[in-house]
XYZ file of C-alpha atoms in Angstrom:
253
model
C 1.261 -2.226 -22.376
C -0.360 -0.365 -19.528
C 1.425 0.061 -16.224
C -0.058 -1.653 -13.186
C 0.372 0.490 -10.062
C -0.696 -0.813 -6.668
C -1.593 1.788 -4.035
C -0.723 0.103 -0.750
C -0.007 0.670 2.897
C -0.407 -1.838 5.708
C -1.813 0.906 7.929
C -5.344 2.228 7.491
C -6.357 5.881 7.518
C -3.357 7.144 5.549
C -5.199 8.368 2.464
C -4.678 5.190 0.453
C -8.091 5.008 -1.202
C -8.296 8.791 -1.597
C -4.973 8.678 -3.425
C -6.021 5.768 -5.654
C -9.286 7.497 -6.602
C -7.828 10.933 -7.266
C -4.681 9.792 -9.065
C -6.900 7.671 -11.337
C -9.168 10.662 -11.949
C -6.285 13.032 -12.650
C -4.691 10.629 -15.140
C -8.027 10.147 -16.899
C -8.421 13.937 -17.051
C -5.307 14.164 -19.262
C -6.730 11.627 -21.718
C -5.115 8.502 -20.328
C -7.154 5.316 -20.409
C -7.322 4.261 -16.773
C -8.739 1.237 -14.974
C -9.293 1.499 -11.214
C -9.567 -1.903 -9.522
C -11.036 -1.928 -6.019
C -9.521 -4.872 -4.133
C -10.599 -3.660 -0.690
C -13.762 -5.311 0.736
C -14.745 -1.932 2.207
C -15.374 -0.808 -1.407
C -14.555 2.836 -0.665
C -12.771 3.327 -3.982
C -15.918 2.133 -5.763
C -18.223 4.554 -3.964
C -15.588 7.279 -4.339
C -16.088 7.292 -8.119
C -19.875 7.214 -8.004
C -20.688 3.496 -7.828
C -23.126 3.024 -4.969
C -23.118 -0.205 -2.991
C -26.662 -1.024 -4.082
C -25.624 -0.716 -7.754
C -22.237 -2.390 -7.460
C -23.149 -5.510 -9.482
C -20.342 -8.014 -9.937
C -16.734 -6.952 -9.559
C -13.308 -7.906 -8.270
C -14.559 -10.870 -6.237
C -16.176 -12.444 -9.273
C -13.112 -11.684 -11.408
C -10.742 -13.247 -8.903
C -12.778 -16.181 -7.583
C -15.602 -16.879 -10.034
C -13.459 -16.313 -13.148
C -15.852 -13.861 -14.766
C -14.330 -12.041 -17.736
C -13.136 -8.442 -17.584
C -15.921 -7.300 -19.889
C -18.476 -8.779 -17.485
C -17.188 -6.886 -14.441
C -16.052 -3.612 -16.040
C -18.081 -0.498 -15.227
C -17.949 3.102 -16.339
C -17.344 5.683 -13.637
C -18.631 9.248 -13.534
C -15.249 10.324 -14.969
C -14.728 10.045 -18.750
C -11.846 7.680 -19.525
C -11.937 6.013 -16.110
C -13.262 2.448 -15.924
C -13.788 0.627 -12.639
C -13.896 -2.890 -11.298
C -15.863 -2.457 -8.097
C -15.493 -4.300 -4.826
C -17.960 -5.769 -2.354
C -18.101 -7.294 1.107
C -17.936 -10.751 -0.533
C -14.251 -10.095 -1.136
C -13.602 -10.828 2.556
C -14.201 -14.500 1.801
C -11.685 -14.476 -1.045
C -8.759 -14.711 1.384
C -10.098 -18.043 2.648
C -11.084 -19.314 -0.794
C -7.608 -18.625 -2.181
C -5.703 -20.446 0.567
C -5.814 -23.930 -0.933
C -5.512 -22.945 -4.589
C -2.384 -23.790 -6.554
C -0.172 -20.753 -7.312
C -2.601 -18.747 -5.196
C -0.401 -15.635 -5.190
C -0.325 -15.465 -9.025
C -4.031 -15.860 -9.798
C -4.724 -12.146 -10.243
C -1.638 -11.655 -12.433
C -2.836 -14.423 -14.759
C -6.256 -12.776 -15.015
C -5.048 -9.191 -15.587
C -2.080 -9.788 -17.909
C -4.095 -10.235 -21.147
C -5.896 -6.909 -20.611
C -2.926 -4.659 -19.868
C -2.721 -3.297 -23.406
C -6.300 -1.968 -23.134
C -5.240 0.740 -20.651
C -2.456 3.233 -20.083
C -2.667 2.739 -16.319
C -4.252 0.123 -14.084
C -4.495 1.411 -10.506
C -5.261 -1.131 -7.762
C -6.541 -0.065 -4.345
C -5.669 -2.722 -1.745
C -6.841 -3.549 1.787
C -4.739 -2.066 4.633
C -3.060 -5.412 5.323
C -0.565 -7.795 3.727
C -2.971 -10.684 3.091
C -3.569 -12.730 -0.032
C -5.527 -9.956 -1.764
C -2.672 -7.469 -1.439
C -0.128 -10.168 -2.281
C -2.005 -11.007 -5.487
C -2.107 -7.331 -6.440
C 1.630 -6.872 -5.802
C 2.551 -9.974 -7.791
C 0.519 -8.581 -10.712
C 1.975 -5.071 -10.394
C 4.792 -3.207 -12.078
C 5.181 -0.768 -9.207
C 3.903 0.348 -5.806
C 2.707 3.810 -4.807
C 2.785 4.274 -1.030
C 0.719 7.007 0.654
C 2.386 7.942 3.941
C 0.615 9.945 6.604
C 2.754 12.566 8.309
C 2.646 11.157 11.826
C 5.035 9.920 14.512
C 5.097 6.197 13.661
C 5.203 6.712 9.892
C 8.804 5.635 9.315
C 8.490 2.527 11.475
C 5.498 1.282 9.488
C 7.126 2.270 6.217
C 10.243 0.189 6.846
C 8.054 -2.857 7.488
C 6.130 -2.262 4.252
C 9.276 -1.748 2.177
C 10.714 -4.957 3.607
C 7.554 -6.808 2.570
C 7.811 -5.373 -0.945
C 11.415 -6.547 -1.218
C 10.429 -10.062 -0.144
C 7.675 -10.162 -2.773
C 10.126 -8.878 -5.382
C 12.636 -11.591 -4.467
C 10.200 -14.498 -4.275
C 7.323 -13.750 -6.659
C 7.743 -10.666 -8.854
C 11.323 -9.699 -9.829
C 10.134 -6.677 -11.830
C 8.259 -5.068 -8.917
C 9.554 -1.593 -8.083
C 8.753 1.142 -5.599
C 7.203 3.861 -7.782
C 7.298 6.376 -4.993
C 6.068 7.584 -1.630
C 3.579 10.420 -1.347
C 3.212 12.291 1.928
C -0.449 12.711 2.866
C -2.452 14.685 5.436
C 0.348 17.219 5.564
C -0.195 20.133 7.934
C 2.168 23.024 7.190
C 1.452 24.499 10.630
C 2.729 21.356 12.338
C 6.393 20.840 13.146
C 5.694 17.086 13.214
C 4.688 17.088 9.535
C 7.928 18.903 8.658
C 9.965 16.482 10.752
C 8.404 13.425 9.146
C 8.929 14.925 5.691
C 12.590 15.656 6.411
C 13.171 12.154 7.791
C 11.499 10.394 4.850
C 13.295 12.508 2.270
C 16.615 11.967 4.048
C 16.250 8.173 4.016
C 14.536 7.649 0.647
C 15.745 10.588 -1.412
C 14.187 10.719 -4.911
C 11.718 7.931 -4.109
C 9.613 10.580 -2.331
C 7.354 12.674 -4.557
C 7.890 16.419 -4.399
C 4.128 16.888 -4.168
C 2.617 16.589 -0.697
C -1.111 16.142 -0.098
C -2.348 18.639 2.499
C -5.008 18.167 5.121
C -8.013 19.623 3.359
C -11.689 19.630 4.274
C -12.785 19.250 0.639
C -10.740 16.060 0.301
C -12.528 14.698 3.377
C -15.984 15.757 2.152
C -15.747 14.472 -1.415
C -16.220 10.700 -0.718
C -19.536 11.334 1.067
C -20.802 12.822 -2.207
C -19.540 9.857 -4.253
C -17.025 12.023 -6.093
C -13.253 12.404 -6.330
C -12.131 15.748 -4.942
C -11.104 16.763 -8.480
C -14.792 16.597 -9.421
C -16.187 17.830 -6.095
C -14.041 20.984 -5.937
C -11.299 21.169 -8.546
C -10.051 24.501 -7.234
C -9.290 23.400 -3.670
C -5.755 22.778 -2.415
C -6.285 19.020 -2.194
C -7.439 18.738 -5.810
C -4.538 20.864 -7.015
C -2.117 18.657 -5.089
C -3.455 15.467 -6.688
C -3.171 17.021 -10.145
C 0.456 17.874 -9.400
C 1.036 14.332 -8.175
C -0.374 12.952 -11.436
C 2.021 15.195 -13.380
C 4.927 13.741 -11.409
C 3.716 10.209 -12.103
C 3.576 10.944 -15.839
C 7.082 12.401 -15.859
C 8.563 9.468 -13.914
C 7.964 7.174 -16.886
């Protein structure tokens, strides 16, 4: 069965969606069958793989709330081997619609479970908050990949997130594991980036990927062209870093 990996961080602007998009692309590039599920109402992961908002059709909202089938919401991306379930602004209302449903935190798991053997990896991009959408994704997941920006408050936010993951593991999903933490927006000229890296590696040891994602203008430009950076400029430092990260992910299993 395919592995379900949630890309999550309760803080925005840490490279969460960029990581979800480019890890999915890199895994597809080595002939893995990958499904990218956009669970963020901002729909940036959807546009990041070439699905424009005007052509989004039905997606994760309809799968989660309207009980459409996977075949009805599945789309092909611009990357061979990478399928997508797109998001939309309607997903904002899902939090409210889920509140009064029975077993509300397990709805997404029930939907996704029968389709896991269709893919090698299912990557879920979540909103930057610990609401019902993220909770549903984590209950359905096998593991969590955490992008961590190299900034002053990184460790404080990380401890809160890891505590939340442990609570979900205890109460809803005993098999949930921390896949790993990837340091993003790393600036080798900055002593702060080095300090954050040293602190995170000291506290979390082998749970931190060796690969770090550098600050890179091509990584920032790629989403505006509706492309992962591996398609936009495969030779840039950011693209090379995401390919190395994908290699680490493959060797961890």
